[in-house]
Short mmCIF file of C-alpha atoms in Angstrom, two decimals:
data_model
loop_
_atom_site.label_atom_id
_atom_site.label_comp_id
_atom_site.label_asym_id
_atom_site.label_seq_id
_atom_site.Cartn_x
_atom_site.Cartn_y
_atom_site.Cartn_z
CA MET A 1 26.89 8.70 22.37
CA ILE A 2 27.34 4.59 21.17
CA LEU A 3 28.55 3.64 24.42
CA ILE A 4 30.35 -0.38 24.32
CA GLY A 5 30.36 -1.90 27.80
CA GLU A 6 33.83 -3.16 28.18
CA ARG A 7 32.92 -5.00 31.78
CA ILE A 8 32.25 -9.58 30.18
CA ASN A 9 35.80 -9.61 29.17
CA GLY A 10 38.06 -12.06 30.88
CA MET A 11 40.90 -10.14 31.34
CA PHE A 12 38.63 -9.59 34.62
CA LYS A 13 39.29 -11.97 37.89
CA GLU A 14 35.56 -12.36 37.73
CA VAL A 15 34.67 -12.79 34.75
CA LYS A 16 37.34 -15.26 34.18
CA GLN A 17 36.23 -17.09 37.33
CA ALA A 18 32.09 -17.34 35.52
CA ILE A 19 33.46 -18.53 32.89
CA ALA A 20 35.56 -21.42 34.15
CA ASP A 21 32.66 -22.18 36.96
CA LYS A 22 29.92 -21.79 34.23
CA ASN A 23 28.49 -19.39 37.09
CA LYS A 24 25.90 -17.38 35.05
CA GLY A 25 24.28 -14.90 38.10
CA VAL A 26 28.19 -13.64 37.91
CA ILE A 27 27.86 -12.90 33.98
CA GLN A 28 24.19 -11.83 33.73
CA GLU A 29 24.25 -9.42 36.87
CA LEU A 30 27.41 -7.84 34.75
CA ALA A 31 25.52 -7.73 31.72
CA ARG A 32 21.91 -6.40 33.38
CA ARG A 33 23.89 -4.00 35.65
CA GLN A 34 25.89 -2.50 32.58
CA THR A 35 22.75 -2.06 30.48
CA GLU A 36 21.06 -0.06 33.70
CA ALA A 37 24.16 2.28 33.32
CA GLY A 38 23.69 2.74 29.74
CA ALA A 39 25.26 0.58 27.63
CA ASN A 40 24.04 0.38 24.21
CA TYR A 41 26.27 -2.69 23.03
CA LEU A 42 27.75 -5.34 26.09
CA ASP A 43 30.98 -6.39 24.82
CA VAL A 44 32.31 -10.21 24.91
CA ASN A 45 35.91 -11.29 25.03
CA VAL A 46 36.68 -14.64 26.38
CA GLY A 47 39.99 -13.30 27.70
CA THR A 48 42.93 -15.57 26.51
CA ALA A 49 42.97 -18.06 29.83
CA ALA A 50 39.86 -20.02 28.34
CA SER A 51 41.34 -23.67 26.79
CA ASP A 52 37.53 -23.91 25.06
CA GLN A 53 37.73 -20.11 23.04
CA GLU A 54 34.61 -21.24 21.11
CA GLY A 55 32.94 -22.83 23.83
CA ALA A 56 33.45 -19.92 25.92
CA MET A 57 32.04 -17.06 23.78
CA GLN A 58 28.92 -19.38 23.07
CA TRP A 59 28.45 -20.12 26.70
CA LEU A 60 28.89 -16.07 27.37
CA VAL A 61 26.14 -15.64 24.54
CA GLU A 62 23.56 -18.00 25.58
CA THR A 63 24.16 -16.69 28.94
CA ILE A 64 23.44 -13.28 28.33
CA GLN A 65 20.60 -13.86 26.69
CA GLN A 66 18.67 -15.46 29.14
CA SER A 67 18.70 -12.52 31.01
CA CYS A 68 18.66 -9.20 28.29
CA SER A 69 18.67 -8.35 24.94
CA THR A 70 21.07 -5.62 24.42
CA THR A 71 22.90 -5.92 21.19
CA LEU A 72 26.08 -7.80 21.95
CA CYS A 73 29.97 -7.18 20.85
CA LEU A 74 31.49 -9.99 20.29
CA ASP A 75 35.58 -9.25 20.54
CA SER A 76 38.34 -11.85 19.67
CA GLN A 77 41.04 -11.49 17.21
CA LYS A 78 39.85 -14.75 16.27
CA PRO A 79 37.66 -15.78 13.27
CA ASN A 80 36.27 -18.97 14.55
CA VAL A 81 35.55 -17.93 18.21
CA ILE A 82 33.53 -14.75 16.08
CA GLU A 83 31.59 -17.15 14.27
CA ALA A 84 30.96 -19.93 17.15
CA GLY A 85 29.37 -16.76 18.81
CA LEU A 86 27.35 -16.35 16.11
CA LYS A 87 26.06 -19.52 16.06
CA VAL A 88 24.02 -18.98 19.25
CA ALA A 89 23.74 -15.31 18.62
CA ASP A 90 19.77 -14.13 18.12
CA PRO A 91 19.71 -12.45 14.94
CA ASN A 92 16.88 -10.01 16.25
CA ASN A 93 18.99 -8.34 18.81
CA GLY A 94 21.72 -6.89 16.11
CA ILE A 95 25.09 -8.02 16.66
CA MET A 96 28.13 -6.05 16.45
CA LEU A 97 32.17 -7.78 15.78
CA ASN A 98 35.33 -6.46 17.09
CA SER A 99 37.55 -6.51 15.76
CA THR A 100 39.87 -6.84 12.42
CA PRO A 101 43.12 -4.84 11.38
CA VAL A 102 42.92 -3.93 7.41
CA ASN A 103 44.72 -6.36 5.36
CA LYS A 104 46.99 -5.94 3.28
CA LYS A 105 48.11 -8.47 -0.10
CA THR A 106 49.40 -11.01 1.37
CA ASP A 107 46.55 -11.56 4.62
CA GLU A 108 43.51 -10.68 2.91
CA GLU A 109 41.33 -12.85 4.27
CA VAL A 110 41.51 -11.11 7.60
CA PHE A 111 39.37 -8.34 7.25
CA ASP A 112 37.30 -10.00 4.41
CA LYS A 113 36.55 -12.67 6.87
CA TYR A 114 34.29 -9.94 9.42
CA LEU A 115 33.61 -8.18 6.53
CA GLU A 116 31.65 -11.39 5.21
CA MET A 117 30.84 -12.42 8.71
CA ALA A 118 29.19 -8.95 9.63
CA GLN A 119 27.12 -8.96 6.09
CA ASN A 120 25.93 -12.74 6.64
CA ALA A 121 24.42 -11.34 10.49
CA GLY A 122 21.45 -9.38 9.54
CA PRO A 123 21.00 -5.91 8.36
CA LYS A 124 21.35 -4.17 11.63
CA SER A 125 25.42 -5.83 11.73
CA CYS A 126 28.50 -3.60 12.24
CA LEU A 127 31.50 -3.94 12.07
CA ILE A 128 34.78 -2.90 14.44
CA ALA A 129 37.80 -2.42 12.20
CA LEU A 130 41.09 -1.09 13.46
CA THR A 131 43.67 1.27 11.57
CA MET A 132 46.21 -1.10 11.51
CA ASP A 133 47.49 -3.13 9.31
CA LYS A 134 51.31 -5.45 9.24
CA ASN A 135 52.91 -2.91 9.92
CA GLY A 136 51.27 -3.05 13.22
CA ILE A 137 50.28 0.14 14.99
CA PRO A 138 51.17 3.70 13.09
CA GLN A 139 51.60 6.75 15.19
CA ASP A 140 51.27 9.44 13.20
CA VAL A 141 48.08 11.18 11.98
CA ASP A 142 48.42 10.49 7.81
CA THR A 143 49.19 6.80 7.66
CA ARG A 144 45.83 6.45 10.46
CA VAL A 145 43.73 8.55 7.99
CA ALA A 146 44.68 6.85 5.06
CA LEU A 147 43.99 2.97 7.18
CA ALA A 148 40.87 4.60 7.67
CA ALA A 149 40.34 5.63 3.91
CA GLU A 150 41.05 2.09 2.87
CA ILE A 151 38.67 0.42 5.74
CA VAL A 152 35.90 2.80 4.18
CA GLN A 153 36.47 2.10 0.23
CA LYS A 154 36.40 -1.52 0.50
CA VAL A 155 33.42 -1.75 2.29
CA MET A 156 31.94 0.73 0.13
CA GLU A 157 33.08 -1.77 -2.77
CA LYS A 158 31.53 -4.30 -0.48
CA GLY A 159 27.53 -2.42 -0.76
CA PHE A 160 28.15 -2.28 3.47
CA ASP A 161 26.89 0.91 4.86
CA THR A 162 29.53 3.31 5.76
CA PRO A 163 27.45 3.36 9.32
CA ARG A 164 27.57 0.56 10.11
CA ILE A 165 31.48 0.47 10.08
CA PHE A 166 33.02 1.65 13.09
CA ILE A 167 36.32 2.75 12.61
CA ASP A 168 39.19 2.35 15.77
CA PRO A 169 42.42 4.73 15.33
CA ILE A 170 43.70 2.41 18.01
CA LEU A 171 44.49 4.22 22.00
CA LEU A 172 48.38 3.15 23.59
CA PRO A 173 48.63 3.78 27.17
CA VAL A 174 50.06 7.99 27.68
CA ASN A 175 53.17 5.60 29.48
CA VAL A 176 53.89 3.82 26.30
CA PRO A 177 57.80 5.43 25.31
CA ASN A 178 57.90 7.33 22.45
CA ALA A 179 53.94 7.44 22.18
CA GLN A 180 53.43 11.28 23.90
CA ALA A 181 52.41 12.83 20.26
CA GLN A 182 49.45 9.89 19.94
CA ALA A 183 46.71 10.82 22.10
CA GLY A 184 47.57 14.52 20.00
CA ASN A 185 47.38 12.20 16.75
CA ILE A 186 43.80 10.51 17.59
CA LEU A 187 42.33 13.96 18.01
CA SER A 188 43.41 15.08 14.63
CA ALA A 189 42.90 11.99 12.88
CA LEU A 190 39.27 11.80 14.44
CA ASP A 191 38.83 15.34 12.37
CA GLN A 192 39.72 13.69 9.37
CA ILE A 193 38.37 10.50 9.35
CA ASN A 194 34.06 11.76 10.09
CA TYR A 195 35.15 13.43 5.71
CA LEU A 196 35.81 10.06 4.72
CA SER A 197 32.29 9.68 3.26
CA ASP A 198 28.80 10.81 4.08
CA PRO A 199 27.48 9.70 5.90
CA PRO A 200 30.69 9.36 7.27
CA PRO A 201 31.40 5.50 9.54
CA HIS A 202 31.93 5.97 13.24
CA ILE A 203 34.36 6.14 14.95
CA THR A 204 35.28 4.59 18.94
CA LEU A 205 37.69 3.62 20.95
CA GLY A 206 38.62 1.56 23.55
CA LEU A 207 39.05 4.28 25.59
CA SER A 208 41.17 2.89 29.69
CA ASN A 209 43.82 1.30 27.03
CA ILE A 210 44.50 4.77 27.74
CA SER A 211 45.54 4.76 31.07
CA GLN A 212 46.65 1.43 31.41
CA GLY A 213 48.92 1.40 33.85
CA ALA A 214 49.04 4.60 34.19
CA SER A 215 47.98 6.36 37.72
CA GLU A 216 44.13 8.24 37.92
CA ARG A 217 43.00 6.22 35.49
CA SER A 218 39.48 7.61 35.75
CA LEU A 219 40.75 11.18 35.54
CA ILE A 220 42.63 10.45 32.62
CA ASN A 221 40.03 8.51 30.78
CA ARG A 222 36.90 11.72 31.45
CA ILE A 223 40.05 14.10 30.21
CA PHE A 224 40.35 12.41 27.07
CA LEU A 225 36.84 11.26 26.43
CA ALA A 226 36.20 14.94 26.35
CA MET A 227 38.01 16.26 23.79
CA ALA A 228 37.10 13.12 21.93
CA ILE A 229 33.83 13.86 21.89
CA SER A 230 34.34 17.64 21.19
CA HIS A 231 36.61 15.47 17.84
CA GLY A 232 33.97 13.93 16.34
CA LEU A 233 33.73 10.77 18.44
CA ASP A 234 30.83 9.23 18.72
CA SER A 235 31.72 6.01 20.47
CA ALA A 236 33.74 4.38 22.91
CA ILE A 237 33.84 0.45 25.06
CA VAL A 238 34.03 1.70 28.44
CA ASP A 239 33.81 0.89 31.68
CA VAL A 240 30.18 2.16 32.65
CA PHE A 241 30.34 1.94 35.89
CA ASP A 242 32.53 4.58 36.22
CA HIS A 243 30.43 6.92 37.40
CA GLU A 244 32.34 10.22 36.94
CA LEU A 245 32.71 8.92 32.94
CA MET A 246 29.10 9.14 32.48
CA ASN A 247 28.86 12.66 33.67
CA VAL A 248 31.56 12.98 31.31
CA VAL A 249 29.19 11.73 28.04
CA ALA A 250 26.44 13.51 29.07
CA THR A 251 27.83 16.97 29.91
CA SER A 252 29.93 16.75 26.71
CA GLU A 253 26.77 15.69 24.59
CA MET A 254 24.91 19.11 25.92
CA LEU A 255 27.83 20.81 25.31
CA MET A 256 28.59 19.74 21.57
CA ASN A 257 25.09 20.32 21.23
CA LYS A 258 23.43 16.84 21.15
CA GLN A 259 20.92 17.41 23.70
CA ILE A 260 19.51 20.83 25.14
CA TYR A 261 20.99 22.79 28.36
CA SER A 262 18.28 21.89 31.04
CA ASP A 263 19.18 21.97 35.17
CA SER A 264 18.73 18.63 35.21
CA PHE A 265 20.65 17.37 31.92
CA ILE A 266 22.31 14.60 32.86
CA LYS A 267 19.51 13.00 34.56
CA ALA A 268 17.80 14.18 30.94
CA TYR A 269 20.49 11.97 29.25
CA PHE A 270 20.48 8.85 31.08
CA SER A 271 16.24 8.70 31.28
CA ALA A 272 16.23 9.40 27.47
CA ARG A 273 18.79 6.65 26.41
CA MET B 1 48.51 26.72 30.05
CA ILE B 2 48.69 30.53 31.01
CA LEU B 3 46.05 30.67 34.19
CA ILE B 4 44.80 34.03 35.05
CA GLY B 5 42.94 34.03 39.09
CA GLU B 6 39.48 35.26 38.67
CA ARG B 7 38.86 36.02 41.82
CA ILE B 8 39.82 39.31 42.84
CA ASN B 9 36.87 41.03 41.75
CA GLY B 10 34.68 43.34 42.91
CA MET B 11 31.33 41.37 41.57
CA PHE B 12 32.41 38.75 44.85
CA LYS B 13 30.60 39.76 47.70
CA GLU B 14 33.66 38.89 50.22
CA VAL B 15 35.97 41.21 47.64
CA LYS B 16 33.52 43.63 46.82
CA GLN B 17 32.85 44.07 51.22
CA ALA B 18 37.20 43.98 51.46
CA ILE B 19 37.34 47.50 48.67
CA ALA B 20 34.49 49.41 50.91
CA ASP B 21 36.18 48.27 53.90
CA LYS B 22 40.14 48.71 52.63
CA ASN B 23 40.33 45.15 53.67
CA LYS B 24 43.90 44.96 52.56
CA GLY B 25 44.15 41.45 54.20
CA VAL B 26 40.96 39.68 52.56
CA ILE B 27 43.10 40.66 49.21
CA GLN B 28 46.43 40.15 49.60
CA GLU B 29 44.99 36.49 51.28
CA LEU B 30 43.25 35.56 47.90
CA ALA B 31 46.81 37.44 45.66
CA ARG B 32 48.75 34.99 47.61
CA ARG B 33 46.51 31.61 47.19
CA GLN B 34 45.53 32.39 43.90
CA THR B 35 49.93 32.48 43.13
CA GLU B 36 50.39 29.34 45.16
CA ALA B 37 47.29 28.17 43.54
CA GLY B 38 48.54 28.27 40.14
CA ALA B 39 47.62 31.62 38.88
CA ASN B 40 50.33 32.83 36.60
CA TYR B 41 48.29 36.23 36.55
CA LEU B 42 46.02 37.60 39.07
CA ASP B 43 42.35 39.48 37.19
CA VAL B 44 41.24 42.54 39.75
CA ASN B 45 38.79 44.21 38.62
CA VAL B 46 36.41 46.51 41.04
CA GLY B 47 33.18 45.03 39.84
CA THR B 48 30.60 47.61 39.31
CA ALA B 49 29.57 48.97 42.53
CA ALA B 50 32.94 50.68 44.26
CA SER B 51 31.80 54.18 43.59
CA ASP B 52 34.90 55.61 42.80
CA GLN B 53 36.57 53.29 40.63
CA GLU B 54 39.46 54.23 39.43
CA GLY B 55 40.87 54.89 43.23
CA ALA B 56 39.46 51.29 43.93
CA MET B 57 41.48 49.98 41.26
CA GLN B 58 44.39 51.54 42.21
CA TRP B 59 44.30 50.41 45.65
CA LEU B 60 43.75 47.05 44.72
CA VAL B 61 47.13 47.38 43.07
CA GLU B 62 48.78 49.17 45.57
CA THR B 63 48.09 46.45 48.47
CA ILE B 64 48.39 43.21 45.77
CA GLN B 65 51.80 44.86 45.09
CA GLN B 66 52.28 45.42 49.35
CA SER B 67 52.47 41.24 49.21
CA CYS B 68 53.19 40.19 45.86
CA SER B 69 55.01 40.07 42.82
CA THR B 70 52.87 38.19 40.28
CA THR B 71 50.76 40.14 37.00
CA LEU B 72 48.15 41.96 37.09
CA CYS B 73 45.47 41.70 34.49
CA LEU B 74 44.16 44.91 35.10
CA ASP B 75 40.06 44.36 34.31
CA SER B 76 37.63 47.45 33.20
CA GLN B 77 35.80 48.28 29.91
CA LYS B 78 36.83 52.07 31.65
CA PRO B 79 39.45 53.15 29.73
CA ASN B 80 39.93 55.48 32.51
CA VAL B 81 40.03 52.61 35.34
CA ILE B 82 42.60 51.02 33.68
CA GLU B 83 44.89 53.99 32.94
CA ALA B 84 44.38 54.34 36.97
CA GLY B 85 45.36 50.98 37.30
CA LEU B 86 48.34 51.27 35.34
CA LYS B 87 49.67 54.71 36.95
CA VAL B 88 50.68 52.45 40.19
CA ALA B 89 50.92 49.28 38.78
CA ASP B 90 55.24 48.26 39.05
CA PRO B 91 56.38 48.16 35.99
CA ASN B 92 59.08 45.02 36.34
CA ASN B 93 56.40 42.95 36.77
CA GLY B 94 54.34 43.11 33.60
CA ILE B 95 50.81 43.46 32.90
CA MET B 96 48.12 42.84 31.10
CA LEU B 97 44.85 44.80 29.81
CA ASN B 98 41.70 43.32 30.08
CA SER B 99 39.53 44.12 27.83
CA THR B 100 38.75 45.47 24.33
CA PRO B 101 36.13 44.70 21.48
CA VAL B 102 36.77 45.21 18.30
CA ASN B 103 36.26 49.05 16.83
CA LYS B 104 34.75 50.02 14.02
CA LYS B 105 34.51 53.00 12.19
CA THR B 106 32.86 55.20 14.62
CA ASP B 107 34.25 54.39 17.99
CA GLU B 108 37.47 53.26 16.18
CA GLU B 109 39.39 54.87 19.66
CA VAL B 110 38.12 52.07 22.05
CA PHE B 111 40.30 49.58 20.97
CA ASP B 112 43.09 51.63 20.27
CA LYS B 113 43.41 53.40 23.30
CA TYR B 114 43.84 50.10 24.90
CA LEU B 115 46.46 49.32 22.27
CA GLU B 116 48.47 52.12 23.02
CA MET B 117 47.82 52.03 26.75
CA ALA B 118 49.44 48.20 26.50
CA GLN B 119 52.09 49.19 23.93
CA ASN B 120 53.02 52.22 26.85
CA ALA B 121 53.14 49.91 29.12
CA GLY B 122 56.55 48.43 28.73
CA PRO B 123 57.48 45.51 26.15
CA LYS B 124 56.09 42.94 28.32
CA SER B 125 52.50 44.30 28.39
CA CYS B 126 49.96 42.27 27.31
CA LEU B 127 45.90 42.70 26.48
CA ILE B 128 42.89 40.68 25.79
CA ALA B 129 41.01 41.36 23.01
CA LEU B 130 37.00 39.90 22.49
CA THR B 131 35.85 39.00 19.04
CA MET B 132 32.86 41.52 19.64
CA ASP B 133 32.51 44.45 17.48
CA LYS B 134 29.00 46.93 17.82
CA ASN B 135 27.06 43.95 16.10
CA GLY B 136 27.15 42.35 20.03
CA ILE B 137 28.50 38.88 20.03
CA PRO B 138 28.94 36.84 16.78
CA GLN B 139 26.73 33.13 17.27
CA ASP B 140 28.77 32.03 14.53
CA VAL B 141 31.93 30.41 13.96
CA ASP B 142 33.27 32.61 10.74
CA THR B 143 32.81 36.39 12.39
CA ARG B 144 34.46 35.11 15.07
CA VAL B 145 37.28 34.40 12.77
CA ALA B 146 36.91 37.69 11.05
CA LEU B 147 36.93 39.62 14.21
CA ALA B 148 40.04 37.75 15.59
CA ALA B 149 41.79 37.81 12.24
CA GLU B 150 40.80 41.65 12.36
CA ILE B 151 42.55 42.34 15.64
CA VAL B 152 45.60 40.28 14.56
CA GLN B 153 46.50 42.70 11.61
CA LYS B 154 45.40 45.67 13.54
CA VAL B 155 48.19 44.68 16.00
CA MET B 156 50.81 43.46 13.29
CA GLU B 157 50.18 47.32 11.91
CA LYS B 158 51.73 48.58 14.89
CA GLY B 159 54.47 46.68 15.80
CA PHE B 160 52.35 44.96 18.78
CA ASP B 161 53.96 41.24 18.71
CA THR B 162 50.69 38.98 18.45
CA PRO B 163 51.70 36.42 20.89
CA ARG B 164 51.52 39.91 23.33
CA ILE B 165 47.67 39.27 22.39
CA PHE B 166 45.28 36.96 23.10
CA ILE B 167 41.93 36.71 21.82
CA ASP B 168 39.09 36.17 23.70
CA PRO B 169 35.91 34.10 21.55
CA ILE B 170 33.65 34.91 24.04
CA LEU B 171 31.92 32.57 26.04
CA LEU B 172 28.07 32.99 26.57
CA PRO B 173 25.80 30.48 29.24
CA VAL B 174 24.79 27.21 27.54
CA ASN B 175 21.57 27.70 29.35
CA VAL B 176 21.10 30.75 27.26
CA PRO B 177 18.58 30.37 24.92
CA ASN B 178 19.43 29.78 21.02
CA ALA B 179 23.19 29.83 21.96
CA GLN B 180 23.45 25.87 22.12
CA ALA B 181 25.77 25.87 19.19
CA GLN B 182 28.22 28.03 20.76
CA ALA B 183 30.35 25.70 22.54
CA GLY B 184 31.00 23.98 19.72
CA ASN B 185 31.44 26.91 17.56
CA ILE B 186 34.13 28.09 19.98
CA LEU B 187 35.82 25.40 19.53
CA SER B 188 35.73 25.32 15.82
CA ALA B 189 36.94 29.47 16.41
CA LEU B 190 39.84 28.39 18.63
CA ASP B 191 41.07 25.48 15.73
CA GLN B 192 41.64 28.74 12.71
CA ILE B 193 42.68 31.06 15.45
CA ASN B 194 45.49 29.46 15.73
CA TYR B 195 46.39 29.66 12.12
CA LEU B 196 45.58 33.63 11.57
CA SER B 197 49.68 34.04 12.39
CA ASP B 198 52.63 32.71 12.76
CA PRO B 199 53.77 33.27 15.91
CA PRO B 200 49.84 32.78 16.49
CA PRO B 201 47.97 34.62 19.35
CA HIS B 202 47.34 33.03 22.56
CA ILE B 203 43.94 32.86 22.85
CA THR B 204 42.11 32.94 26.38
CA LEU B 205 38.11 32.45 27.58
CA GLY B 206 35.79 33.51 30.64
CA LEU B 207 35.78 29.31 31.60
CA SER B 208 33.50 30.22 34.64
CA ASN B 209 30.90 32.30 31.68
CA ILE B 210 29.48 28.80 30.13
CA SER B 211 28.60 27.77 33.14
CA GLN B 212 27.11 30.66 34.72
CA GLY B 213 23.80 29.96 36.66
CA ALA B 214 23.51 26.65 34.99
CA SER B 215 23.35 23.44 37.99
CA GLU B 216 26.92 21.46 37.43
CA ARG B 217 29.50 24.72 37.21
CA SER B 218 32.90 23.02 38.28
CA LEU B 219 31.99 19.71 35.69
CA ILE B 220 30.48 21.76 33.43
CA ASN B 221 33.99 24.03 33.54
CA ARG B 222 35.77 21.07 33.54
CA ILE B 223 34.54 19.00 30.04
CA PHE B 224 34.93 22.59 28.45
CA LEU B 225 38.16 23.01 29.67
CA ALA B 226 39.69 20.24 28.10
CA MET B 227 37.91 20.48 24.87
CA ALA B 228 38.84 23.84 24.43
CA ILE B 229 42.76 22.78 25.09
CA SER B 230 42.60 19.83 22.88
CA HIS B 231 41.33 23.06 20.27
CA GLY B 232 44.61 25.18 21.21
CA LEU B 233 42.99 27.02 24.22
CA ASP B 234 46.83 28.22 25.80
CA SER B 235 44.79 30.02 28.39
CA ALA B 236 41.76 30.83 30.67
CA ILE B 237 40.92 32.63 33.24
CA VAL B 238 39.53 30.75 36.06
CA ASP B 239 38.85 29.61 39.26
CA VAL B 240 42.15 28.54 40.15
CA PHE B 241 41.11 27.34 43.80
CA ASP B 242 38.70 24.99 42.03
CA HIS B 243 40.88 21.66 42.88
CA GLU B 244 39.42 19.16 40.12
CA LEU B 245 39.73 21.45 37.01
CA MET B 246 43.15 22.09 38.08
CA ASN B 247 43.76 18.35 37.59
CA VAL B 248 42.45 19.14 34.50
CA VAL B 249 44.31 21.64 33.36
CA ALA B 250 47.70 19.44 34.38
CA THR B 251 45.89 16.13 32.22
CA SER B 252 45.14 18.22 29.42
CA GLU B 253 48.88 19.38 29.57
CA MET B 254 50.10 15.37 30.22
CA LEU B 255 47.61 14.22 26.90
CA MET B 256 48.70 17.54 24.72
CA ASN B 257 52.02 16.09 25.01
CA LYS B 258 52.79 19.82 26.40
CA GLN B 259 54.36 17.27 29.57
CA ILE B 260 55.76 14.15 29.06
CA TYR B 261 53.60 11.09 31.69
CA SER B 262 55.59 10.19 34.87
CA ASP B 263 52.82 8.49 37.75
CA SER B 264 53.15 11.48 39.53
CA PHE B 265 52.56 13.99 36.45
CA ILE B 266 49.58 15.99 37.98
CA LYS B 267 52.56 16.84 40.70
CA ALA B 268 54.72 17.79 38.52
CA TYR B 269 52.84 19.80 36.19
CA PHE B 270 52.10 22.48 39.68
CA SER B 271 55.64 22.08 40.96
CA ALA B 272 57.36 23.09 37.18
CA ARG B 273 55.44 25.54 37.39
#
């Protein structure tokens, strides 16, 4: 399971404040602790509050890199903010870009722009692509899979290996009216996305979205994560500080035969990471 | 989710002792508490220790029926023990028989015998049938599904409605050597068993088997149950006293759109049962 730590995000108060105060300690502590907790990537999102988003992204990247070499996942819907981060990112660490929707005729440049940035960022770079387009986020299974197929086709045409693409079928909160079927639809989409290419693309989800504004947040996150792993999810953007969630990751990997059972399988899983 | 409470089983020390002492209070308390905790059926298994298994089964059935009318699930591999229980079971409560393997040429009578007992036990009776035959428990997906198809065909031929059959693909413990792939295989089998007939058979599992002898028993049970529900499992033999497991049931039902989200969805789920 490829885990992307979600905590360095300007949406969180302490991060927003640290960016405003240029408080390196807070950010470096989050980077170090998420890495220790099992994060393979660290998401880096300046949030919407920073007036100079490009500057904030560069400061975050430089600050994190001074304390650890965990691969960063530059997270912005604005290509110029991603580009600013790429300028200061250490190419030896690898990089992930997060994220682009599928382009349609009139805004072809969005997807192409992100793919081009990923391709120029070195041979280990990865890109998260969302199954959404100008029509928004699809509610049904077929449109999600069709958009995923479009993503796979586009990256194959550009010579970008499919395992370097992370398809995100986009989780909506369970409390959104008229979206009650979406959790099941996402699972059905996962079943199919795994067969789009050989080797298949990775699949990722912003897990915490599903419980946004809901009660029992950790429980909902945990149960849906177990379900999704059993349908082929192999990556997620998560709160790696949620200890119970991490136990779910280890247990799911063992049950899906990614790790042999031993009496200390949870400890063994995290030791091996 | 159709839940079968597993606790009235002579394998448990307190039940074994209560059977030996003819201590009605212990059994009636287990029956009442399991029903309150959300059990739709109460499994009744005399265990292997009782010298007079038929007498013990009758005593258990009569004892439980004096305190509640929850449908019983008579659990024995011996048809004569089931028959003894049926003689004293209240036909108004409905009944479930647990369980028979698929018969093969030379022991055709086993499956037929259980099906005949179920058919004679009234129009609401149900039967749990295991996907195993004289060759034992299959490890692979295809044999499990083929045996399930054989079960469905047999009951259709006898005019027994498919929703009255509960197919049990048989969980093995995660710590059994050479069975590491079985959890994933069971899930793949579930995907297919749902399409064997319309309306489909129910599917059930003896959930606690998966963690027999393992560490982190409740965690393993919970995670596998969430996965299995997302692959179409609609019944399970469980420890309904495991509060966290019951929260997983409620959360899984909500995520799979069997219940609409509300902030008190867990409470709402159990209130509606």
